[in-house]
Amino acid sequence: WGEGTWNTPRDATSSTVSLSATQWSIVLWGEDLIINNSNGQLYYWDTSDNGETTRAALVSSEVGASGVPTSVHCITVSFPDRHLVAGGCTPLGSTTIDSMLVRWSNQEDFVYFTPTSTNTAGDQRLEVGTKIISMIPTKDETFIQTDEAAYGMSFVGPPFTFSFRLVAVNCGAVSINGSINVDSDVYWMGRSNFFVYNGAVQELPSSVQDYVFDRIQLDYLDRTR
């Protein structure tokens, strides 16, 4: 900033600035949608409220909302217990994002994130990695990926609500949209390998692996889909 003349493209080789892409997480809550732009707020779109002519509203503005994270990297809905899960988000009562924090709402109540003795809302900080990248619901658990590791998040009921287990390390994901669930197996792209989780994490042999990883620009891995 401040060098050269306005509207003159800079030489890419001289720039050291790399900005993360804004990506959206969209999950179903019944027939409605809960929406999040990476590291932004949570929105709720009610399909029965005038349909496409009505904008999505902040979850924090819904009736009964409590403790809703003010900044969230990615979201999912746990199956089959139906908690709204936020990954890489602000702790309760804070506006500073914790990139390794998982928070979940009260069961069947996506607007209530404040834990009490009579609800199932809560949080858990993961340890391996520097930030949560992606979260995907599977048949038996929610599969959470940091930039270094993979975790399984399983519903166990009161008093802890969820248990967390470290599934594998050195298998981190690179993008919110770089992972997919196919028939309860999760496939994703890491920094130098493709992986699959089918009860255990394994490297996935690929005939295009060298072509992809020898040519990709590492600064833009978070754009991977």
PDB file of C-alpha atoms in Angstrom:
ATOM      1  CA  TRP A   1       0.000   0.000   0.000  1.00  0.00           C
ATOM      2  CA  GLY A   2       1.218   3.494  -0.832  1.00  0.00           C
ATOM      3  CA  GLU A   3       3.737   2.441  -3.480  1.00  0.00           C
ATOM      4  CA  GLY A   4       3.496   3.467  -7.131  1.00  0.00           C
ATOM      5  CA  THR A   5       0.354   4.910  -8.676  1.00  0.00           C
ATOM      6  CA  TRP A   6      -3.304   4.097  -8.031  1.00  0.00           C
ATOM      7  CA  ASN A   7      -4.870   1.298 -10.120  1.00  0.00           C
ATOM      8  CA  THR A   8      -1.484   0.011 -11.292  1.00  0.00           C
ATOM      9  CA  PRO A   9      -1.129  -3.770 -10.747  1.00  0.00           C
ATOM     10  CA  ARG A  10       1.778  -4.690  -8.503  1.00  0.00           C
ATOM     11  CA  ASP A  11       4.404  -7.234  -9.431  1.00  0.00           C
ATOM     12  CA  ALA A  12       3.171 -10.498  -7.876  1.00  0.00           C
ATOM     13  CA  THR A  13       6.720 -11.608  -7.113  1.00  0.00           C
ATOM     14  CA  SER A  14       7.279  -8.589  -4.848  1.00  0.00           C
ATOM     15  CA  SER A  15       4.123  -9.040  -2.763  1.00  0.00           C
ATOM     16  CA  THR A  16       4.219 -10.836   0.593  1.00  0.00           C
ATOM     17  CA  VAL A  17       0.511 -10.419   1.345  1.00  0.00           C
ATOM     18  CA  SER A  18      -1.758 -13.485   1.158  1.00  0.00           C
ATOM     19  CA  LEU A  19      -5.417 -13.059   2.105  1.00  0.00           C
ATOM     20  CA  SER A  20      -7.682 -15.955   3.048  1.00  0.00           C
ATOM     21  CA  ALA A  21     -10.655 -16.460   0.774  1.00  0.00           C
ATOM     22  CA  THR A  22     -14.122 -15.843   2.172  1.00  0.00           C
ATOM     23  CA  GLN A  23     -15.994 -19.142   1.949  1.00  0.00           C
ATOM     24  CA  TRP A  24     -19.501 -20.052   3.018  1.00  0.00           C
ATOM     25  CA  SER A  25     -20.799 -22.932   5.125  1.00  0.00           C
ATOM     26  CA  ILE A  26     -24.489 -23.695   4.519  1.00  0.00           C
ATOM     27  CA  VAL A  27     -26.226 -26.406   6.556  1.00  0.00           C
ATOM     28  CA  LEU A  28     -29.818 -27.584   6.756  1.00  0.00           C
ATOM     29  CA  TRP A  29     -31.901 -27.135   9.894  1.00  0.00           C
ATOM     30  CA  GLY A  30     -35.028 -29.028   8.917  1.00  0.00           C
ATOM     31  CA  GLU A  31     -36.234 -27.204   5.805  1.00  0.00           C
ATOM     32  CA  ASP A  32     -34.424 -23.993   6.791  1.00  0.00           C
ATOM     33  CA  LEU A  33     -30.797 -22.918   6.363  1.00  0.00           C
ATOM     34  CA  ILE A  34     -28.086 -21.827   8.757  1.00  0.00           C
ATOM     35  CA  ILE A  35     -25.358 -19.886   6.984  1.00  0.00           C
ATOM     36  CA  ASN A  36     -21.869 -18.752   7.930  1.00  0.00           C
ATOM     37  CA  ASN A  37     -19.188 -16.882   6.011  1.00  0.00           C
ATOM     38  CA  SER A  38     -15.750 -17.997   7.208  1.00  0.00           C
ATOM     39  CA  ASN A  39     -14.716 -16.067  10.327  1.00  0.00           C
ATOM     40  CA  GLY A  40     -18.006 -14.183  10.231  1.00  0.00           C
ATOM     41  CA  GLN A  41     -21.355 -14.378  12.012  1.00  0.00           C
ATOM     42  CA  LEU A  42     -24.132 -16.977  11.891  1.00  0.00           C
ATOM     43  CA  TYR A  43     -27.319 -16.358   9.864  1.00  0.00           C
ATOM     44  CA  TYR A  44     -30.679 -18.118   9.762  1.00  0.00           C
ATOM     45  CA  TRP A  45     -32.906 -18.265   6.688  1.00  0.00           C
ATOM     46  CA  ASP A  46     -36.475 -19.409   7.299  1.00  0.00           C
ATOM     47  CA  THR A  47     -37.931 -20.830   4.083  1.00  0.00           C
ATOM     48  CA  SER A  48     -41.500 -20.397   5.352  1.00  0.00           C
ATOM     49  CA  ASP A  49     -41.006 -16.667   6.022  1.00  0.00           C
ATOM     50  CA  ASN A  50     -41.782 -15.197   2.579  1.00  0.00           C
ATOM     51  CA  GLY A  51     -39.205 -17.483   0.932  1.00  0.00           C
ATOM     52  CA  GLU A  52     -36.564 -15.936  -1.279  1.00  0.00           C
ATOM     53  CA  THR A  53     -37.897 -12.395  -0.820  1.00  0.00           C
ATOM     54  CA  THR A  54     -36.683 -12.259   2.803  1.00  0.00           C
ATOM     55  CA  ARG A  55     -33.042 -11.938   3.785  1.00  0.00           C
ATOM     56  CA  ALA A  56     -31.376 -14.271   6.276  1.00  0.00           C
ATOM     57  CA  ALA A  57     -31.278 -12.875   9.833  1.00  0.00           C
ATOM     58  CA  LEU A  58     -28.521 -13.059  12.407  1.00  0.00           C
ATOM     59  CA  VAL A  59     -28.911 -16.088  14.682  1.00  0.00           C
ATOM     60  CA  SER A  60     -28.016 -13.777  17.576  1.00  0.00           C
ATOM     61  CA  SER A  61     -31.128 -11.694  16.800  1.00  0.00           C
ATOM     62  CA  GLU A  62     -33.545 -14.642  17.004  1.00  0.00           C
ATOM     63  CA  VAL A  63     -35.942 -14.896  19.963  1.00  0.00           C
ATOM     64  CA  GLY A  64     -34.275 -16.696  22.871  1.00  0.00           C
ATOM     65  CA  ALA A  65     -30.737 -16.414  21.476  1.00  0.00           C
ATOM     66  CA  SER A  66     -27.985 -16.701  24.099  1.00  0.00           C
ATOM     67  CA  GLY A  67     -24.213 -16.915  23.860  1.00  0.00           C
ATOM     68  CA  VAL A  68     -24.131 -17.181  20.049  1.00  0.00           C
ATOM     69  CA  PRO A  69     -20.506 -16.980  18.804  1.00  0.00           C
ATOM     70  CA  THR A  70     -19.764 -13.630  17.183  1.00  0.00           C
ATOM     71  CA  SER A  71     -17.172 -15.069  14.795  1.00  0.00           C
ATOM     72  CA  VAL A  72     -17.087 -18.608  13.383  1.00  0.00           C
ATOM     73  CA  HIS A  73     -14.841 -20.293  10.822  1.00  0.00           C
ATOM     74  CA  CYS A  74     -17.126 -23.206   9.878  1.00  0.00           C
ATOM     75  CA  ILE A  75     -20.332 -24.917  11.002  1.00  0.00           C
ATOM     76  CA  THR A  76     -22.131 -28.234  10.809  1.00  0.00           C
ATOM     77  CA  VAL A  77     -25.135 -29.975  12.370  1.00  0.00           C
ATOM     78  CA  SER A  78     -24.350 -33.132  14.341  1.00  0.00           C
ATOM     79  CA  PHE A  79     -26.256 -36.270  13.375  1.00  0.00           C
ATOM     80  CA  PRO A  80     -28.577 -37.703  14.621  1.00  0.00           C
ATOM     81  CA  ASP A  81     -28.691 -35.623  17.840  1.00  0.00           C
ATOM     82  CA  ARG A  82     -29.074 -32.220  16.095  1.00  0.00           C
ATOM     83  CA  HIS A  83     -26.741 -29.731  17.720  1.00  0.00           C
ATOM     84  CA  LEU A  84     -25.468 -26.748  15.741  1.00  0.00           C
ATOM     85  CA  VAL A  85     -21.672 -27.044  15.944  1.00  0.00           C
ATOM     86  CA  ALA A  86     -19.296 -24.102  15.418  1.00  0.00           C
ATOM     87  CA  GLY A  87     -15.604 -24.688  14.750  1.00  0.00           C
ATOM     88  CA  GLY A  88     -12.885 -22.074  15.192  1.00  0.00           C
ATOM     89  CA  CYS A  89     -15.031 -19.527  17.016  1.00  0.00           C
ATOM     90  CA  THR A  90     -15.227 -16.951  19.783  1.00  0.00           C
ATOM     91  CA  PRO A  91     -15.520 -18.286  23.356  1.00  0.00           C
ATOM     92  CA  LEU A  92     -18.560 -17.435  25.458  1.00  0.00           C
ATOM     93  CA  GLY A  93     -18.415 -13.762  26.436  1.00  0.00           C
ATOM     94  CA  SER A  94     -15.420 -12.975  24.196  1.00  0.00           C
ATOM     95  CA  THR A  95     -14.948 -11.318  20.809  1.00  0.00           C
ATOM     96  CA  THR A  96     -11.496 -12.835  20.200  1.00  0.00           C
ATOM     97  CA  ILE A  97     -11.619 -15.905  17.986  1.00  0.00           C
ATOM     98  CA  ASP A  98     -10.051 -19.149  19.216  1.00  0.00           C
ATOM     99  CA  SER A  99      -9.178 -21.064  16.055  1.00  0.00           C
ATOM    100  CA  MET A 100      -9.113 -24.442  17.863  1.00  0.00           C
ATOM    101  CA  LEU A 101     -12.345 -24.084  19.840  1.00  0.00           C
ATOM    102  CA  VAL A 102     -15.457 -26.181  19.149  1.00  0.00           C
ATOM    103  CA  ARG A 103     -18.771 -24.919  20.537  1.00  0.00           C
ATOM    104  CA  TRP A 104     -22.214 -26.461  20.187  1.00  0.00           C
ATOM    105  CA  SER A 105     -25.743 -25.251  20.873  1.00  0.00           C
ATOM    106  CA  ASN A 106     -28.400 -26.806  23.043  1.00  0.00           C
ATOM    107  CA  GLN A 107     -29.926 -29.889  21.411  1.00  0.00           C
ATOM    108  CA  GLU A 108     -32.646 -28.982  18.884  1.00  0.00           C
ATOM    109  CA  ASP A 109     -32.111 -25.289  19.729  1.00  0.00           C
ATOM    110  CA  PHE A 110     -29.601 -23.614  17.404  1.00  0.00           C
ATOM    111  CA  VAL A 111     -29.898 -20.171  19.022  1.00  0.00           C
ATOM    112  CA  TYR A 112     -28.863 -21.187  22.561  1.00  0.00           C
ATOM    113  CA  PHE A 113     -25.111 -21.617  23.092  1.00  0.00           C
ATOM    114  CA  THR A 114     -24.864 -20.737  26.801  1.00  0.00           C
ATOM    115  CA  PRO A 115     -24.209 -23.921  28.829  1.00  0.00           C
ATOM    116  CA  THR A 116     -26.418 -24.507  31.873  1.00  0.00           C
ATOM    117  CA  SER A 117     -27.074 -27.433  34.196  1.00  0.00           C
ATOM    118  CA  THR A 118     -30.297 -28.193  32.336  1.00  0.00           C
ATOM    119  CA  ASN A 119     -29.170 -28.042  28.681  1.00  0.00           C
ATOM    120  CA  THR A 120     -26.609 -29.734  26.427  1.00  0.00           C
ATOM    121  CA  ALA A 121     -24.724 -26.678  25.112  1.00  0.00           C
ATOM    122  CA  GLY A 122     -20.967 -26.758  25.638  1.00  0.00           C
ATOM    123  CA  ASP A 123     -17.486 -26.386  24.209  1.00  0.00           C
ATOM    124  CA  GLN A 124     -14.181 -28.206  23.773  1.00  0.00           C
ATOM    125  CA  ARG A 125     -10.776 -26.932  22.718  1.00  0.00           C
ATOM    126  CA  LEU A 126      -8.757 -29.230  20.452  1.00  0.00           C
ATOM    127  CA  GLU A 127      -5.013 -29.558  20.938  1.00  0.00           C
ATOM    128  CA  VAL A 128      -3.294 -30.789  17.762  1.00  0.00           C
ATOM    129  CA  GLY A 129      -2.951 -28.084  15.146  1.00  0.00           C
ATOM    130  CA  THR A 130      -3.271 -24.317  14.974  1.00  0.00           C
ATOM    131  CA  LYS A 131      -6.772 -23.966  13.491  1.00  0.00           C
ATOM    132  CA  ILE A 132      -9.907 -25.935  12.664  1.00  0.00           C
ATOM    133  CA  ILE A 133     -10.348 -26.217   8.904  1.00  0.00           C
ATOM    134  CA  SER A 134     -13.420 -28.357   8.237  1.00  0.00           C
ATOM    135  CA  MET A 135     -16.231 -30.292   9.953  1.00  0.00           C
ATOM    136  CA  ILE A 136     -18.298 -33.013   8.292  1.00  0.00           C
ATOM    137  CA  PRO A 137     -21.133 -35.085   9.807  1.00  0.00           C
ATOM    138  CA  THR A 138     -20.943 -38.831   9.189  1.00  0.00           C
ATOM    139  CA  LYS A 139     -23.211 -41.717  10.169  1.00  0.00           C
ATOM    140  CA  ASP A 140     -21.676 -42.205  13.619  1.00  0.00           C
ATOM    141  CA  GLU A 141     -19.794 -38.998  14.437  1.00  0.00           C
ATOM    142  CA  THR A 142     -18.777 -35.534  13.345  1.00  0.00           C
ATOM    143  CA  PHE A 143     -15.404 -35.635  11.600  1.00  0.00           C
ATOM    144  CA  ILE A 144     -13.323 -32.565  12.469  1.00  0.00           C
ATOM    145  CA  GLN A 145     -10.129 -31.619  10.649  1.00  0.00           C
ATOM    146  CA  THR A 146      -7.508 -29.165  11.805  1.00  0.00           C
ATOM    147  CA  ASP A 147      -4.495 -28.122   9.749  1.00  0.00           C
ATOM    148  CA  GLU A 148      -2.529 -30.952  11.391  1.00  0.00           C
ATOM    149  CA  ALA A 149      -4.908 -33.673  12.552  1.00  0.00           C
ATOM    150  CA  ALA A 150      -8.309 -35.359  12.415  1.00  0.00           C
ATOM    151  CA  TYR A 151     -10.747 -35.788  15.316  1.00  0.00           C
ATOM    152  CA  GLY A 152     -13.934 -37.765  15.836  1.00  0.00           C
ATOM    153  CA  MET A 153     -16.714 -36.023  17.817  1.00  0.00           C
ATOM    154  CA  SER A 154     -19.326 -38.494  19.105  1.00  0.00           C
ATOM    155  CA  PHE A 155     -22.590 -37.858  20.940  1.00  0.00           C
ATOM    156  CA  VAL A 156     -22.514 -39.546  24.378  1.00  0.00           C
ATOM    157  CA  GLY A 157     -25.300 -37.687  26.215  1.00  0.00           C
ATOM    158  CA  PRO A 158     -25.206 -36.125  29.694  1.00  0.00           C
ATOM    159  CA  PRO A 159     -23.165 -34.914  31.421  1.00  0.00           C
ATOM    160  CA  PHE A 160     -20.476 -34.389  28.747  1.00  0.00           C
ATOM    161  CA  THR A 161     -22.727 -34.385  25.634  1.00  0.00           C
ATOM    162  CA  PHE A 162     -19.841 -35.172  23.245  1.00  0.00           C
ATOM    163  CA  SER A 163     -16.603 -37.131  23.439  1.00  0.00           C
ATOM    164  CA  PHE A 164     -13.591 -36.243  21.321  1.00  0.00           C
ATOM    165  CA  ARG A 165     -10.920 -38.641  20.101  1.00  0.00           C
ATOM    166  CA  LEU A 166      -7.788 -37.930  18.130  1.00  0.00           C
ATOM    167  CA  VAL A 167      -8.077 -40.086  14.993  1.00  0.00           C
ATOM    168  CA  ALA A 168      -4.755 -39.306  13.269  1.00  0.00           C
ATOM    169  CA  VAL A 169      -2.040 -36.680  12.905  1.00  0.00           C
ATOM    170  CA  ASN A 170      -0.082 -35.378   9.906  1.00  0.00           C
ATOM    171  CA  CYS A 171      -3.245 -35.507   7.815  1.00  0.00           C
ATOM    172  CA  GLY A 172      -4.589 -31.981   8.107  1.00  0.00           C
ATOM    173  CA  ALA A 173      -7.099 -30.539   5.651  1.00  0.00           C
ATOM    174  CA  VAL A 174      -6.467 -27.394   3.619  1.00  0.00           C
ATOM    175  CA  SER A 175      -9.935 -26.012   2.909  1.00  0.00           C
ATOM    176  CA  ILE A 176     -13.505 -25.784   4.222  1.00  0.00           C
ATOM    177  CA  ASN A 177     -14.727 -27.176   0.908  1.00  0.00           C
ATOM    178  CA  GLY A 178     -11.815 -29.558   0.312  1.00  0.00           C
ATOM    179  CA  SER A 179     -13.450 -32.532   2.078  1.00  0.00           C
ATOM    180  CA  ILE A 180     -16.494 -34.634   1.208  1.00  0.00           C
ATOM    181  CA  ASN A 181     -18.515 -37.455   2.771  1.00  0.00           C
ATOM    182  CA  VAL A 182     -19.344 -40.292   0.367  1.00  0.00           C
ATOM    183  CA  ASP A 183     -21.345 -43.169   1.889  1.00  0.00           C
ATOM    184  CA  SER A 184     -19.869 -42.360   5.351  1.00  0.00           C
ATOM    185  CA  ASP A 185     -16.276 -42.361   4.048  1.00  0.00           C
ATOM    186  CA  VAL A 186     -14.588 -38.947   4.156  1.00  0.00           C
ATOM    187  CA  TYR A 187     -12.191 -37.935   1.380  1.00  0.00           C
ATOM    188  CA  TRP A 188     -10.011 -34.837   1.482  1.00  0.00           C
ATOM    189  CA  MET A 189      -6.937 -33.056   0.216  1.00  0.00           C
ATOM    190  CA  GLY A 190      -3.978 -32.371   2.497  1.00  0.00           C
ATOM    191  CA  ARG A 191      -0.881 -30.277   1.856  1.00  0.00           C
ATOM    192  CA  SER A 192       0.956 -33.050   0.020  1.00  0.00           C
ATOM    193  CA  ASN A 193      -1.397 -36.067  -0.106  1.00  0.00           C
ATOM    194  CA  PHE A 194      -4.980 -37.139  -0.631  1.00  0.00           C
ATOM    195  CA  PHE A 195      -6.616 -38.987   2.292  1.00  0.00           C
ATOM    196  CA  VAL A 196      -9.620 -41.157   3.102  1.00  0.00           C
ATOM    197  CA  TYR A 197     -11.210 -41.923   6.473  1.00  0.00           C
ATOM    198  CA  ASN A 198     -13.197 -45.150   6.560  1.00  0.00           C
ATOM    199  CA  GLY A 199     -12.755 -46.066  10.211  1.00  0.00           C
ATOM    200  CA  ALA A 200      -9.042 -45.246   9.979  1.00  0.00           C
ATOM    201  CA  VAL A 201      -7.175 -42.494   8.154  1.00  0.00           C
ATOM    202  CA  GLN A 202      -5.211 -43.689   5.131  1.00  0.00           C
ATOM    203  CA  GLU A 203      -3.292 -41.997   2.352  1.00  0.00           C
ATOM    204  CA  LEU A 204      -5.230 -42.324  -0.887  1.00  0.00           C
ATOM    205  CA  PRO A 205      -3.114 -43.402  -3.892  1.00  0.00           C
ATOM    206  CA  SER A 206      -3.700 -41.145  -6.880  1.00  0.00           C
ATOM    207  CA  SER A 207      -2.300 -41.098 -10.399  1.00  0.00           C
ATOM    208  CA  VAL A 208      -2.495 -37.272 -10.412  1.00  0.00           C
ATOM    209  CA  GLN A 209      -0.828 -36.691  -7.034  1.00  0.00           C
ATOM    210  CA  ASP A 210       2.522 -35.499  -8.424  1.00  0.00           C
ATOM    211  CA  TYR A 211       0.794 -33.382 -11.063  1.00  0.00           C
ATOM    212  CA  VAL A 212      -1.388 -31.645  -8.448  1.00  0.00           C
ATOM    213  CA  PHE A 213       1.065 -31.088  -5.612  1.00  0.00           C
ATOM    214  CA  ASP A 214       4.090 -30.173  -7.737  1.00  0.00           C
ATOM    215  CA  ARG A 215       2.151 -27.396  -9.479  1.00  0.00           C
ATOM    216  CA  ILE A 216      -0.298 -25.985  -6.950  1.00  0.00           C
ATOM    217  CA  GLN A 217       0.350 -22.571  -5.386  1.00  0.00           C
ATOM    218  CA  LEU A 218       0.535 -23.241  -1.661  1.00  0.00           C
ATOM    219  CA  ASP A 219      -0.644 -19.716  -0.777  1.00  0.00           C
ATOM    220  CA  TYR A 220      -4.040 -20.536  -2.307  1.00  0.00           C
ATOM    221  CA  LEU A 221      -4.714 -24.000  -0.882  1.00  0.00           C
ATOM    222  CA  ASP A 222      -7.678 -22.650   1.096  1.00  0.00           C
ATOM    223  CA  ARG A 223      -9.518 -22.160  -2.238  1.00  0.00           C
ATOM    224  CA  THR A 224      -9.489 -25.930  -2.871  1.00  0.00           C
ATOM    225  CA  ARG A 225     -12.853 -27.510  -3.609  1.00  0.00           C
TER     226      ARG A 225
END
